[in-house]
Tab-separated table of C-alpha atoms and ligand atoms in Angstrom:
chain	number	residue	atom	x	y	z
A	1	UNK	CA	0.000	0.000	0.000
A	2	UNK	CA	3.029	2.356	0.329
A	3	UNK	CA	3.713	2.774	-2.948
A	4	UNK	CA	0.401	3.677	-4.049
A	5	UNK	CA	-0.877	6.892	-5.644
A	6	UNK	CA	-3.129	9.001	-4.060
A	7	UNK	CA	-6.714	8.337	-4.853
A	8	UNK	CA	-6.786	12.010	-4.105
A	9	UNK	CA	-4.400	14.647	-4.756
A	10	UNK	CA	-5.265	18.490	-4.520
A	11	UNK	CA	-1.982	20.465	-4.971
A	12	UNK	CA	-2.996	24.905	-5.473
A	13	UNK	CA	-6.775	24.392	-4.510
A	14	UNK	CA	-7.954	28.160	-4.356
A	15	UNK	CA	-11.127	29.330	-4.052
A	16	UNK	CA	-12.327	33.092	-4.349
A	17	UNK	CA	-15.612	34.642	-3.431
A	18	UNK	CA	-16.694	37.391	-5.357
A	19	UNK	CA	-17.923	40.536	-2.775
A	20	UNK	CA	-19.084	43.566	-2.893
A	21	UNK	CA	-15.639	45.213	-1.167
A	22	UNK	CA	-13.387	42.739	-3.001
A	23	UNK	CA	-12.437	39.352	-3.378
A	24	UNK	CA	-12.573	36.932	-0.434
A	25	UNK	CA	-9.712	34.678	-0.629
A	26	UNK	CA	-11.529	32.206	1.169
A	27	UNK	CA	-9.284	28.997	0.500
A	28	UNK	CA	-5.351	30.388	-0.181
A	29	UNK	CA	-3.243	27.461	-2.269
A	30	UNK	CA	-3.532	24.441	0.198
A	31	UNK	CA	-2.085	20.846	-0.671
A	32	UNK	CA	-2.854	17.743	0.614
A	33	UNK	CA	-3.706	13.621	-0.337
A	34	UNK	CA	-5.186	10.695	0.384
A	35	UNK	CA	-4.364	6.914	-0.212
A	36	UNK	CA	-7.113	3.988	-0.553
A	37	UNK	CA	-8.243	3.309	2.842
A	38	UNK	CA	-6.589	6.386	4.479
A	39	UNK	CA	-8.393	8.573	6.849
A	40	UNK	CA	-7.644	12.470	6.828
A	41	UNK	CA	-8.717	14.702	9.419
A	42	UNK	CA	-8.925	18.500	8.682
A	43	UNK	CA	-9.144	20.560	12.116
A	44	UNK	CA	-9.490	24.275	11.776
A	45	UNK	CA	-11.712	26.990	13.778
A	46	UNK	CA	-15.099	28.069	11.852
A	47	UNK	CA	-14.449	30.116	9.136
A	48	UNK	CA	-10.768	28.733	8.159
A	49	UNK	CA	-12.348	26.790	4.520
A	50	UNK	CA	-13.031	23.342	5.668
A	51	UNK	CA	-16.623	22.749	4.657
A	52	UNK	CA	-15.367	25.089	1.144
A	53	UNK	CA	-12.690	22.820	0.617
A	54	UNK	CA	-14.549	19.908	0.615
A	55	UNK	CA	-17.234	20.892	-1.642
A	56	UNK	CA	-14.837	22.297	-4.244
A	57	UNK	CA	-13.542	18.553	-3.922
A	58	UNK	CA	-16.965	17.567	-4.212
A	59	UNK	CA	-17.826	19.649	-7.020
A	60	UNK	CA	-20.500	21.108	-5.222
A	61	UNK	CA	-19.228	24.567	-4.993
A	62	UNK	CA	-21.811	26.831	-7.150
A	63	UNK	CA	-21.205	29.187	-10.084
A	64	UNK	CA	-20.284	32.714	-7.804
A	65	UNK	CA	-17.453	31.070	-6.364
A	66	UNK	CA	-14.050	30.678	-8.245
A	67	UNK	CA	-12.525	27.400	-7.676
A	68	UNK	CA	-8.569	26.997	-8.714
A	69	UNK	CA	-6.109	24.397	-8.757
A	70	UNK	CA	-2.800	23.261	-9.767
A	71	UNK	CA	-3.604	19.108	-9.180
A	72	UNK	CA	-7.325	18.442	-8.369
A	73	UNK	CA	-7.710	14.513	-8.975
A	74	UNK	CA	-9.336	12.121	-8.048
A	75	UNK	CA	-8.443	8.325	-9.175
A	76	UNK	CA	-6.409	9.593	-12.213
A	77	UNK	CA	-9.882	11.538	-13.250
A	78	UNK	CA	-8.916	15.454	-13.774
A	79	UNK	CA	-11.829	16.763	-11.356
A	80	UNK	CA	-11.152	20.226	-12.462
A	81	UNK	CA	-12.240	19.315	-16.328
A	82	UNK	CA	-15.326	17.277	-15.331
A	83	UNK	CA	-18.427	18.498	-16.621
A	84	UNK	CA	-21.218	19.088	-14.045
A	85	UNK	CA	-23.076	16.055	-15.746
A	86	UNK	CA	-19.729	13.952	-15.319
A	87	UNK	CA	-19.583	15.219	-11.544
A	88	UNK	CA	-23.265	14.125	-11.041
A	89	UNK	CA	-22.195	10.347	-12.115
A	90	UNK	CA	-19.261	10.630	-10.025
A	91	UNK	CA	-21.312	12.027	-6.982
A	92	UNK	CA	-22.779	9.371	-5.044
A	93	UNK	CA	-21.195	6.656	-7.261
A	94	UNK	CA	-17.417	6.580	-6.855
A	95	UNK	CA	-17.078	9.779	-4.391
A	96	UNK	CA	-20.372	10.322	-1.748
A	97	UNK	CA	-20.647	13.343	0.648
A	98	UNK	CA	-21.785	13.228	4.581
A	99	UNK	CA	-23.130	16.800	5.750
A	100	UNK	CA	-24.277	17.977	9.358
A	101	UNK	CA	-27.330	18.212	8.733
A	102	UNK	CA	-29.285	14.676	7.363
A	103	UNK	CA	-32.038	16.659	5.975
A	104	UNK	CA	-29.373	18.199	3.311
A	105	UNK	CA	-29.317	14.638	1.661
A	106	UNK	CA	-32.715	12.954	2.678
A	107	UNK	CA	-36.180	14.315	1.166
A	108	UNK	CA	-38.594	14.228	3.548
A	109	UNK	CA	-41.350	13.313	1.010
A	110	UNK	CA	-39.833	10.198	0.074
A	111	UNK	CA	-39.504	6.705	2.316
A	112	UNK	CA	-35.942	5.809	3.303
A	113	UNK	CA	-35.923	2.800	1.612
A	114	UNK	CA	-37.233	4.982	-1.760
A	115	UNK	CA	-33.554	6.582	-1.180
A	116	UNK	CA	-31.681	3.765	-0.462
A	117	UNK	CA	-32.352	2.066	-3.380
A	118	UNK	CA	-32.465	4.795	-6.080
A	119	UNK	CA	-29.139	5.665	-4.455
A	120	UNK	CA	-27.819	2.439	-6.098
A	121	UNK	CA	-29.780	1.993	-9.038
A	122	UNK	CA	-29.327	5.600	-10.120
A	123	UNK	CA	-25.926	4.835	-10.920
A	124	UNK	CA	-25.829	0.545	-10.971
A	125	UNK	CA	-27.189	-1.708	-12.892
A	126	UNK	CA	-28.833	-3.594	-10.282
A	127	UNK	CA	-32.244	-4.617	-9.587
A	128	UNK	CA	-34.741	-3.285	-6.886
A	129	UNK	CA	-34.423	-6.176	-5.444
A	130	UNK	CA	-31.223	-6.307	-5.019
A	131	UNK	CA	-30.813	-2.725	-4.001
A	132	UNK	CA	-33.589	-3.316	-1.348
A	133	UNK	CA	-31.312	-6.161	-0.238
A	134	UNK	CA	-28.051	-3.825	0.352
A	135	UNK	CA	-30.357	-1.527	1.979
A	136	UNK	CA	-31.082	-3.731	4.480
A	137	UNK	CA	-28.111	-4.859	4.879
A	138	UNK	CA	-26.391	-1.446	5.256
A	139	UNK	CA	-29.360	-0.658	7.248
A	140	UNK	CA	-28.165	-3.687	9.901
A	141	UNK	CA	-24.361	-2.227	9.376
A	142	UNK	CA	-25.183	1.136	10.793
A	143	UNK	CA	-26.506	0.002	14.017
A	144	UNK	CA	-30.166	0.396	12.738
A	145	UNK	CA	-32.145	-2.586	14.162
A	146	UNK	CA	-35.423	-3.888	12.351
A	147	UNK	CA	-33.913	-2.637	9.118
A	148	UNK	CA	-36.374	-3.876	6.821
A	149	UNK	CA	-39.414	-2.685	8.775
A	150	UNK	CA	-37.881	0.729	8.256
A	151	UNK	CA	-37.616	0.963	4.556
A	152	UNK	CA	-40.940	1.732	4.601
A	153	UNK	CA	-40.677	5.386	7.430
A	154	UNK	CA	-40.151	9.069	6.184
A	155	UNK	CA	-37.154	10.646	7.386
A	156	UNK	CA	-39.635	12.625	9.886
A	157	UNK	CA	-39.774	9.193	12.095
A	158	UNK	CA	-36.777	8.691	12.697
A	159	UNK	CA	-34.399	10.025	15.525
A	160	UNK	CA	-31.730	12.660	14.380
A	161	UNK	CA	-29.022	9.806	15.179
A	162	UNK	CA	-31.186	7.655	13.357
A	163	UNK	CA	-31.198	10.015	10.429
A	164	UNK	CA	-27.500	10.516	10.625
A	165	UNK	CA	-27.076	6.823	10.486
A	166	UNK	CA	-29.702	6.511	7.372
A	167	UNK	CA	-27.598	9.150	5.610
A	168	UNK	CA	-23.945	7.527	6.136
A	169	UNK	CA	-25.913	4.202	4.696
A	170	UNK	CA	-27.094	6.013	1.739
A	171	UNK	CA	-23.723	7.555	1.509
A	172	UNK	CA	-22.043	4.006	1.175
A	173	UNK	CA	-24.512	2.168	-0.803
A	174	UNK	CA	-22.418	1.992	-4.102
A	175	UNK	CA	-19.197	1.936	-2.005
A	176	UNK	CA	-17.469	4.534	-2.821
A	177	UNK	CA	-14.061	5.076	-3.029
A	178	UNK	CA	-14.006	8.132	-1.488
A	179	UNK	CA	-16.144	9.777	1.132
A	180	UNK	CA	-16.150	13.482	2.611
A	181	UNK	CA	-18.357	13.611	6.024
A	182	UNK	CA	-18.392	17.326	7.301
A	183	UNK	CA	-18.852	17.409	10.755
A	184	UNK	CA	-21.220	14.830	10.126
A	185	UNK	CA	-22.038	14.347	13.813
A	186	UNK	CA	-22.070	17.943	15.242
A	187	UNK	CA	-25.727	18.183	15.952
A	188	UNK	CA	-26.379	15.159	18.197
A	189	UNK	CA	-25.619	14.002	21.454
A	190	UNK	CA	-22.197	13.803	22.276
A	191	UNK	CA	-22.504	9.612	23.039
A	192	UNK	CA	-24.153	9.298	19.808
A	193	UNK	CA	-21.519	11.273	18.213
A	194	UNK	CA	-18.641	8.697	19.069
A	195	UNK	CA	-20.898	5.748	17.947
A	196	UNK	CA	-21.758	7.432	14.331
A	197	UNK	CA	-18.354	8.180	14.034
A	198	UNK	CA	-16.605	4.961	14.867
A	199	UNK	CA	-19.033	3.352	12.542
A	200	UNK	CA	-17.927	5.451	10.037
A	201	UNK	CA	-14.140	4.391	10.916
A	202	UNK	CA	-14.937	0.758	10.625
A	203	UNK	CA	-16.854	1.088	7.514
A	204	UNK	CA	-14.175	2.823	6.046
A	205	UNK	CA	-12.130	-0.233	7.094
A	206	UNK	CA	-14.238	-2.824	5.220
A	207	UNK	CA	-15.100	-1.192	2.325
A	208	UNK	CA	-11.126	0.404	1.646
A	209	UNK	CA	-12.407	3.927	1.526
A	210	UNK	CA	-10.503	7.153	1.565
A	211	UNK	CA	-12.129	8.828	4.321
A	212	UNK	CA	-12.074	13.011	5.175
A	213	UNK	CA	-13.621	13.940	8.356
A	214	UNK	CA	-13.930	17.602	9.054
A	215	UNK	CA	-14.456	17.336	13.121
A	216	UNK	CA	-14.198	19.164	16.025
A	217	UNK	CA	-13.676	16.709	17.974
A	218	UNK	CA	-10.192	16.035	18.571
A	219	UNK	CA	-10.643	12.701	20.742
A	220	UNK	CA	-12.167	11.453	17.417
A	221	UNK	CA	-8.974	13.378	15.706
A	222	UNK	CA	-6.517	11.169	18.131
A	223	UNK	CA	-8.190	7.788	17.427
A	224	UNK	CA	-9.227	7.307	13.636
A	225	UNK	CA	-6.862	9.965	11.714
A	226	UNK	CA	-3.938	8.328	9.793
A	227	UNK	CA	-3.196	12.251	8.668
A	228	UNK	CA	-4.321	15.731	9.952
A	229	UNK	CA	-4.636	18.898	8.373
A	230	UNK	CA	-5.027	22.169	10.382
A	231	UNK	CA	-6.591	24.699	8.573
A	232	UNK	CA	-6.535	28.597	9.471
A	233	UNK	CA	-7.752	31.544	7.784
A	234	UNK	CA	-7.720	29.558	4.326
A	235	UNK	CA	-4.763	27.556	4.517
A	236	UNK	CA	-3.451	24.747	5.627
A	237	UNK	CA	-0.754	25.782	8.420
A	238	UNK	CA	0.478	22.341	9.361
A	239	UNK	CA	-0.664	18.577	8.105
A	240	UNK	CA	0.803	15.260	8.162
A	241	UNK	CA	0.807	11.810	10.214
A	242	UNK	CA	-1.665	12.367	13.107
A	243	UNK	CA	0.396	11.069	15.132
A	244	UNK	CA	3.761	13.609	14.372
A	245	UNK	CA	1.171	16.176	14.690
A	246	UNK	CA	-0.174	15.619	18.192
A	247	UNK	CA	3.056	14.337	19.927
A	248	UNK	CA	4.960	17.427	18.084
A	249	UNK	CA	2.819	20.466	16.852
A	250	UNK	CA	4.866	22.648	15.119
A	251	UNK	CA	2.772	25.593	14.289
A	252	UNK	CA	1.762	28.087	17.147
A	253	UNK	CA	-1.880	27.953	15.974
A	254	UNK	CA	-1.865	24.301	15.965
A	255	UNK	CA	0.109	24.679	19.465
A	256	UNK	CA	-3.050	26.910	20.736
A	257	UNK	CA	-5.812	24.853	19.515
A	258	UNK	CA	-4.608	21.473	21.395
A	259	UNK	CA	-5.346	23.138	24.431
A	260	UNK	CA	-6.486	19.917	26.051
A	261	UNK	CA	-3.729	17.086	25.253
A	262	UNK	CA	-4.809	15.135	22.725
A	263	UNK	CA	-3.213	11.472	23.317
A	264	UNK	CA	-5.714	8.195	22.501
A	265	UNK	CA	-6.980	7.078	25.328
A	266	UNK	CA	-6.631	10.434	27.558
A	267	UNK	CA	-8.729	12.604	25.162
A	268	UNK	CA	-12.361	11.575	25.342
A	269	UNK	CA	-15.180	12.070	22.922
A	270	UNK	CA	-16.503	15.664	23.314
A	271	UNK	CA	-13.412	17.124	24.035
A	272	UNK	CA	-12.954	20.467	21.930
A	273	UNK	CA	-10.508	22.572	20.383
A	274	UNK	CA	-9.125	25.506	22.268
A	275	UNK	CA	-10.135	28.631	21.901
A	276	UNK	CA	-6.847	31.437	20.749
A	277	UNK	CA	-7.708	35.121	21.827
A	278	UNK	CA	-7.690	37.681	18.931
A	279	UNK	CA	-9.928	37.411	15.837
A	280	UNK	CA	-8.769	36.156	12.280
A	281	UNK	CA	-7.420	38.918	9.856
A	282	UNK	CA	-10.364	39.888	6.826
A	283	UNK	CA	-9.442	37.888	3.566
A	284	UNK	CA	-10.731	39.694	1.457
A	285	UNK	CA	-7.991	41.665	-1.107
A	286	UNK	CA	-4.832	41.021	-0.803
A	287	UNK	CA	-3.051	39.254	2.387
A	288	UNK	CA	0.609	39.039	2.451
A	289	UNK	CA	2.651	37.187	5.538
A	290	UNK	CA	1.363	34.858	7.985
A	291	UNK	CA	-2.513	35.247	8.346
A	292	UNK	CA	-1.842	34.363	12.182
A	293	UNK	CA	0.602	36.755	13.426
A	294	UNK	CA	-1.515	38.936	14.708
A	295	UNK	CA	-2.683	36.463	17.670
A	296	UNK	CA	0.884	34.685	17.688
A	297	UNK	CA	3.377	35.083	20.843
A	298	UNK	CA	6.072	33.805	18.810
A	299	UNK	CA	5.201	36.826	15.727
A	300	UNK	CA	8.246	38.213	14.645
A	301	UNK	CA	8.924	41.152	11.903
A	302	UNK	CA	9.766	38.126	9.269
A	303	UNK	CA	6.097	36.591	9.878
A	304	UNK	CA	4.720	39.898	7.532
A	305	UNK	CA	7.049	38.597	4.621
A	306	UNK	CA	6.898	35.494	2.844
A	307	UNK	CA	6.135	32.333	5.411
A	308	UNK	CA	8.535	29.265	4.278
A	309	UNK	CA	7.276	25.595	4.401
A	310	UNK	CA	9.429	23.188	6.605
A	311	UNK	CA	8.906	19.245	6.028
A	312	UNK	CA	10.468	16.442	8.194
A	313	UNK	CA	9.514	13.526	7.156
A	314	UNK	CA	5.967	14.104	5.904
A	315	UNK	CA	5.199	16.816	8.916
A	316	UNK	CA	4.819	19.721	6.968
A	317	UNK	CA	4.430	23.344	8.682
A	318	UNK	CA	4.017	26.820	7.196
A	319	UNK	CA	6.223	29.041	9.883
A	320	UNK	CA	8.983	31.266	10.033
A	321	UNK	CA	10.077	28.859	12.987
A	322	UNK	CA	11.489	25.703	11.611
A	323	UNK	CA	10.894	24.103	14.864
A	324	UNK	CA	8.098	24.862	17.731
A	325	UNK	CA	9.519	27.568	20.020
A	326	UNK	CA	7.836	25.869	23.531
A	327	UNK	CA	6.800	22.435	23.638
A	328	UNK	CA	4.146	20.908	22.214
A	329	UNK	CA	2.257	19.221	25.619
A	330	UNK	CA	2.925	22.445	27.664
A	331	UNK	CA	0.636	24.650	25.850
A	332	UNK	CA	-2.001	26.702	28.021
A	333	UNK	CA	-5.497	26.702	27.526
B	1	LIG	P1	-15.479	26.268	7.840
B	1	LIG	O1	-16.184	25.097	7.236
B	1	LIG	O2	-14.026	26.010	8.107
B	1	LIG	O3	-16.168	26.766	9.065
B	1	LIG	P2	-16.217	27.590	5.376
B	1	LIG	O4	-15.483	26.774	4.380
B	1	LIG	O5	-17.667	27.338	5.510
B	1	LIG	O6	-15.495	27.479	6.800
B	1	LIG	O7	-16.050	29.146	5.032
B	1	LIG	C1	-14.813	29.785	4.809
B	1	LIG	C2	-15.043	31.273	4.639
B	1	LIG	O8	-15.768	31.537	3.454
B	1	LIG	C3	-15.835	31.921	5.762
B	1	LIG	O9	-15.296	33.180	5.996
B	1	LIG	C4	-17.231	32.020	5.196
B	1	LIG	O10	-17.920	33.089	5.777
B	1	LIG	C5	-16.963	32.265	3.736
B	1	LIG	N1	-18.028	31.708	2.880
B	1	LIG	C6	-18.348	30.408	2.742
B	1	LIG	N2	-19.345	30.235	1.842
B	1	LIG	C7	-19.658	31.477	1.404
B	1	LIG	C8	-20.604	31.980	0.445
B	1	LIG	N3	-21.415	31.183	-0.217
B	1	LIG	N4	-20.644	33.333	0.267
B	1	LIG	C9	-19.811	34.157	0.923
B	1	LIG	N5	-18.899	33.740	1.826
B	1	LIG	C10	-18.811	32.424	2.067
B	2	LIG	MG1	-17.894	24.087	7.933
């Protein structure tokens, strides 16, 4: 598996937002990848371009904002010359999206087992039958009991965790390759949340998937990541193996937001990130230097200029610091 290509590779991914005052720079050049059966965690406050990143991945952007990018592919497939037909076969087929809310995906005038199956035969050649059979059975693999009895309820009668599992079963009934769940369990109770998710994990497991979760929760973060990205004001500041990124943030942001200690085992689900004082610099126009050195203790005069991007082995930060300037478990809340 080393030696594999990633099934996704983004490499420049830009994307603007047309405003009345200017141009937000929402996303600013960010990199990353993903092999078969990896799992990618991208951690960021609200605002920094995770749920913007993934739809531009997704294809799901809109026509007012600009999406650019050096590499944007996905299985060999050029994602930036698809057609929005070509993205529609792709969607749900080879590459499926989880969102926060359930009702985003599920139409509440149709059963669940209505979805389900035209989930699958929208893009297989299968019959009902047979997609009412992986329904069930997916049904049975999310932790939903009575599975076929269900196939016949509206999205209204079930539970939000209910939902949430309905939707992560629709998500996976052609088995994708690839799946992008955005804070997929934000809403619900914080037990339920840790369930969903580590059914997600083992799901992944099975069926080989790339997996990106965009999560808050960074006891989630400690157990199933293989990589993490930290995002901030539109870029990614520091990424690489989860583990090299707990045990040794390099980044001062990333520094701040661990402010509880993130080791499996000791971080529990429902932990959150830290909270950094200061606000996050306007993107819109142009924005030279390190987007945060204006809430950095470490800021220097250098961290206005151009910010250089240090790699050991696969830990990649964006800092005029090579190395972290206190250590990485000693942080304050
Ligand atoms: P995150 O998911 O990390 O919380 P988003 O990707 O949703 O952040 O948003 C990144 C930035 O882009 C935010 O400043 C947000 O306000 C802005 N933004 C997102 N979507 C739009 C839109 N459709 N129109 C204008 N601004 C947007
Ligand atoms: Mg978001």
């Amino acid at each position: 598996m080393d030696n594999q290509e990633p099934i996704l590779r983004v490499e420049g991914l830009t994307i603007d937002i047309p405003m009345a005052k200017g141009t937000l720079h929402a996303v600013r050049g960010i990199d990353f990848s993903l092999r078969r059966g990896e799992t990618l965690c991208i951690v960021g406050e609200s605002g920094s371009g995770k749920s913007l990143t993934s739809l531009a991945v997704m294809g799901l952007l809109g026509k007012t904002l600009k999406r650019s990018a050096k590499t944007l592919s996905f299985a060999g497939i050029d994602l930036m010359a698809q057609s929005e037909r070509d993205m529609r076969h792709l969607r749900g087929d080879r590459m499926a999206m989880i969102f926060q809310e359930p009702m985003t995906s599920l139409n509440p005038a149709y059963t669940i087992g209505d979805q389900l199956i035209e989930a699958l035969t929208l893009h297989r050649p299968v019959s009902q039958g047979e997609a009412r059979a992986r329904a069930v059975d997916l049904l049975g693999k999310v932790g939903i009991t009575a599975a076929e009895s269900r196939l016949s309820q509206y999205p209204h009668q079930l539970s939000g965790g209910l939902r949430q599992r309905v939707m992560i079963a629709m998500a996976l009934m052609c088995e994708p390759e690839l799946i992008i769940a955005d804070e997929p369990t934000t809403a619900l109770d914080v037990t339920i949340q840790a369930q969903i998710l580590r059914l997600l994990k083992d799901l992944q497991r099975e069926m080989n998937m790339a997996l990106i979760l965009v999560t808050h929760d960074l006891g989630v973060v400690a157990r199933i990541a293989d990589h993490v990205a930290v995002m901030y004001a539109g870029e990614v500041v520091e990424w690489g193996p989860a583990r090299a990124v707990f045990d040794a943030p390099n980044h001062p942001y990333t520094r701040g937001l661990l402010s509880c200690i993130p080791v499996p085992g000791k971080t529990r689900p429902g932990d959150h990130l830290g909270s950094i004082p200061g606000i996050v610099p306007s993107l819109v126009g142009k924005v030279e230097g390190c987007a945060f050195r204006g809430r950095c203790a470490e800021a220097q005069e250098a961290c206005a200029g151009p910010i250089p991007i240090h790699d050991q082995d696969g830990h990649h930060h964006s800092c005029v610091h090579a190395q972290a300037q206190t250590q990485g478990r000693e942080i304050p809340a």
